[in-house]
Structure formats: C-alpha cells, structure tokens
XYZ file of C-alpha atoms in Angstrom:
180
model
C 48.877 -126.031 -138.087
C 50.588 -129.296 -138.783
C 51.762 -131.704 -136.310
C 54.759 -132.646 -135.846
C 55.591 -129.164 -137.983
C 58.804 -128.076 -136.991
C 59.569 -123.769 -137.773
C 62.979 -122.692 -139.274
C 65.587 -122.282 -136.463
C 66.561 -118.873 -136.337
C 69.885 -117.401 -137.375
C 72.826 -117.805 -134.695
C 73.098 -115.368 -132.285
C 75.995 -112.324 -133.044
C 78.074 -110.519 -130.944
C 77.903 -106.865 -131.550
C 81.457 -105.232 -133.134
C 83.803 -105.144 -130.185
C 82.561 -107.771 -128.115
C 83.442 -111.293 -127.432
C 82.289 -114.556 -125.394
C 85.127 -115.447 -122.750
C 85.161 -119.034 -121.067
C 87.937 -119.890 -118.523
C 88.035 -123.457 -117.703
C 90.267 -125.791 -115.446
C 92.348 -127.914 -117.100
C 92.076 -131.492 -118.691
C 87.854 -131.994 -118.775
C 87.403 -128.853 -118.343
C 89.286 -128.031 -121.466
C 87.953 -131.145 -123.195
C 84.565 -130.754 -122.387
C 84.371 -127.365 -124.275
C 85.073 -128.857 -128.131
C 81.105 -129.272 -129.053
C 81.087 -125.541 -127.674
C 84.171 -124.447 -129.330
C 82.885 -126.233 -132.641
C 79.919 -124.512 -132.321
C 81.637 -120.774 -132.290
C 83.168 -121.656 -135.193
C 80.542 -122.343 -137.414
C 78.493 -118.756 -135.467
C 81.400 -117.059 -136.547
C 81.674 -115.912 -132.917
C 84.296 -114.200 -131.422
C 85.008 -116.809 -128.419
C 88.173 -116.373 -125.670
C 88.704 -119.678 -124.243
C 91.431 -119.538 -121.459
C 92.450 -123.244 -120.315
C 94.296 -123.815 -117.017
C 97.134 -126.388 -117.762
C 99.640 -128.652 -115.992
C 102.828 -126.704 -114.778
C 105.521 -125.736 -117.396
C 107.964 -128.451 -115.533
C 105.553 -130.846 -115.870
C 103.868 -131.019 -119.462
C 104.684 -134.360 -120.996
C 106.035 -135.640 -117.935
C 102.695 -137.835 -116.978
C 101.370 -134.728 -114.715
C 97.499 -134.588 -113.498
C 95.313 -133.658 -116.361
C 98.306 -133.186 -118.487
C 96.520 -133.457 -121.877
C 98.039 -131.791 -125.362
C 95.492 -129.235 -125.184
C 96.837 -126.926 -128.183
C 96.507 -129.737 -130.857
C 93.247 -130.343 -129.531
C 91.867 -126.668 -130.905
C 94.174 -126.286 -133.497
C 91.320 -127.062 -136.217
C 88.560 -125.497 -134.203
C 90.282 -122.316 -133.078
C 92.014 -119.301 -135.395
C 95.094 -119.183 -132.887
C 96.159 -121.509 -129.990
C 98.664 -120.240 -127.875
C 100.106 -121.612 -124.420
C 101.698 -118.878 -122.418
C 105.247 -119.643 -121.000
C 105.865 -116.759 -118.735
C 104.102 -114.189 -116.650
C 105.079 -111.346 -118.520
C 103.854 -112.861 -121.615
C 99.527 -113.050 -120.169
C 98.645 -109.725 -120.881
C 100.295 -109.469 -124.516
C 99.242 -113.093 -125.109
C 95.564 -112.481 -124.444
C 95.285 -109.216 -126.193
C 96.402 -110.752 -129.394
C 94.246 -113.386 -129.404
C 90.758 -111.111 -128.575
C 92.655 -109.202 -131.504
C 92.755 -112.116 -133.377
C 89.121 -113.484 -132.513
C 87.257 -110.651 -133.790
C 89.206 -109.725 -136.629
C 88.857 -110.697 -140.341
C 86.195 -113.707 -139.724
C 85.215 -113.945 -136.320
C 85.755 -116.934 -134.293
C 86.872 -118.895 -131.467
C 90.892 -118.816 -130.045
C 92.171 -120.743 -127.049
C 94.936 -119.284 -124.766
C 96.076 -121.970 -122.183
C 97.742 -121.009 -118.971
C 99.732 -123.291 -116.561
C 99.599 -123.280 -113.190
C 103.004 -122.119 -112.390
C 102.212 -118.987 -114.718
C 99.274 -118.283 -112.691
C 99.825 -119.091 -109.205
C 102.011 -115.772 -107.320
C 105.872 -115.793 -106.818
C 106.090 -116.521 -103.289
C 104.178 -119.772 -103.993
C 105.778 -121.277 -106.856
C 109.091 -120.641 -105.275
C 107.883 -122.424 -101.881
C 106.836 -125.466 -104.134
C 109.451 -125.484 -107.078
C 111.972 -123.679 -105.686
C 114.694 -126.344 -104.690
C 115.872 -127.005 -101.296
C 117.852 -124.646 -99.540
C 120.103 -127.394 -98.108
C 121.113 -129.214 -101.306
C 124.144 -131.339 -100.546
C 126.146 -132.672 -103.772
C 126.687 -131.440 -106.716
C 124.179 -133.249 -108.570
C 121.757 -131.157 -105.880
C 122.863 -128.039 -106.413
C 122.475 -128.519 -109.869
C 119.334 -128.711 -109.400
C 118.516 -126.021 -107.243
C 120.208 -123.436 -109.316
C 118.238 -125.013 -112.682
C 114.698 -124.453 -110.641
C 115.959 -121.039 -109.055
C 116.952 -120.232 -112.409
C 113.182 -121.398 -114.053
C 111.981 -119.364 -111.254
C 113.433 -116.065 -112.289
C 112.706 -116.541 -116.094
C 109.510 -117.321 -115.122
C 108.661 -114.134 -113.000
C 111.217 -111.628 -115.361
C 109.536 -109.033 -116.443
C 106.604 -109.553 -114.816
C 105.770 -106.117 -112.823
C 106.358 -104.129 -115.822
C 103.516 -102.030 -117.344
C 102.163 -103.335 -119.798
C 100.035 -101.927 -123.051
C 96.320 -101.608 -121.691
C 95.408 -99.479 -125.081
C 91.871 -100.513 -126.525
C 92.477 -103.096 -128.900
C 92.270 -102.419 -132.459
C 89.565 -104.529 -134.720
C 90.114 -104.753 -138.314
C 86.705 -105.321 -139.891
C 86.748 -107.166 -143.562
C 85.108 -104.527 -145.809
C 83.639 -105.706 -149.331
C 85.025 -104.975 -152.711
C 83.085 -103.725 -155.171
C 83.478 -107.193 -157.127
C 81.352 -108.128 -154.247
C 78.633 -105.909 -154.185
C 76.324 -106.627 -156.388
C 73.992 -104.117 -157.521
C-alpha cells in the first residue's frame, strides 16, 4: 500500500423512508452553532427537524437575550423555516415540516419556538401578565393589551389535535428517466 494513500469516503449515510434526524437546540448559539450541521443535511439529502428555542414573541426585535433573526439564517439551508406564534399552532407546525422534510427531496427544515409558546399558562401570565393594580389609563392599557396577548396566545390550545401518521410523498421516476 501507498503512504499517505487516502481510500474513497463512503457515500453519506441515509435515513430509511419514514424516518428523520431531530435536533432541538436553545436559542441564539445554539441555533447558530448548527449551520455547518444544517449545511451538511442538505447536501445528504437528509431529512433533518431542527427545533430552535427563541426570544419571547413580545420581545423579538426589541434587543432581547439571544434575540438573533434566526429564520433568515436557514432560509437557504433549510426547505421550510417556520417560527410558531401560538400554542395551538406546535403540533400542526411541526407535522408539516417532518411532512415537508422527507418529501420530494429530502432535507433539512427549521421550526423555531419562543419561549412564551413553550413555557405553561400559569407562568407566562405570572411574568407577562400585567399588574393587577394598574392605576391610569395609560396602565390599564397595558394590562388589557398583555391579558389580551395572553389569551391569543393560549386560544385554542387544549384542543385535539390531528395525531394521524403523516403522509410521505416519495418522487417516483418517469420513464424519460429510466434508462434502459
């Protein structure tokens, strides 16, 4: 053998029909330091979820902690990037995007949830939830706005939702294609 010799790398590795990688990260670095990753589903062809924590919905753009635009970020690296707004909207969110990750081409798709979206009623309300004593009307403004986010927030959230197996839609070859 030949020094120095180095042997073909073998083919990326594939995730049988119906499965797929799933990351969840915290948000800022942890998002950012999945890109090379990301990048690197993409080019397998490999159905990747990657669920990113995020600042809270009050918050984005408003110089939060780790408040990064994390959706333009993946938008060339990922088939779908979606950032979920409400608690009823997880469960459909993240079946479309598996959907979406292993159907046609495979690849990688990033679903980003915020905090508030996350974290249980009782404590978003005890942190976002206004003062009960607002004095003014300027205050109880805003206690009725943040009551109000509250409830949007949470609507529709203990409804069943569609827990169905997910349907896959596998590119099939024409006969242009196939070459015999």
């Amino acid at each position: 053998p030949t020094r120095g010799a180095t042997k073909p790398s073998p083919t990326p590795p594939r995730f049988p029909t119906g499965r797929i990688g799933v990351a969840a990260v915290t948000a800022g670095p942890g998002v950012t330091n999945t890109v090379t990753a990301i990048k690197n589903a993409q080019m397998a062809e490999s159905p990747l979820l990657l669920i990113g924590g995020a600042a809270a919905t009050l918050q984005k753009g408003r110089g939060a902690l780790q408040d990064i635009d994390q959706l333009s970020l993946f938008k060339t690296l990922c088939k779908t990037c979606v950032s979920v707004r409400a608690v009823r909207d997880i469960v459909p969110a993240l079946r479309k995007a598996i959907v979406t990750a292993q159907s046609g081409t495979p690849g990688p798709v990033f679903v980003e949830l915020p905090i508030d979206v996350l974290y249980p009623f009782h404590v978003v309300e005890k942190e976002i939830g206004g003062t009960k004593s607002a004095r003014g009307l300027r205050g109880k403004m805003v206690r009725w706005y943040l009551q109000n986010y509250i409830r949007n927030l949470f609507a529709g959230a203990w409804e069943p939702k569609d827990m169905s197996p997910l349907p896959v839609q596998m590119p099939l070859a024409t006969e242009d294609e196939v070459d015999f």
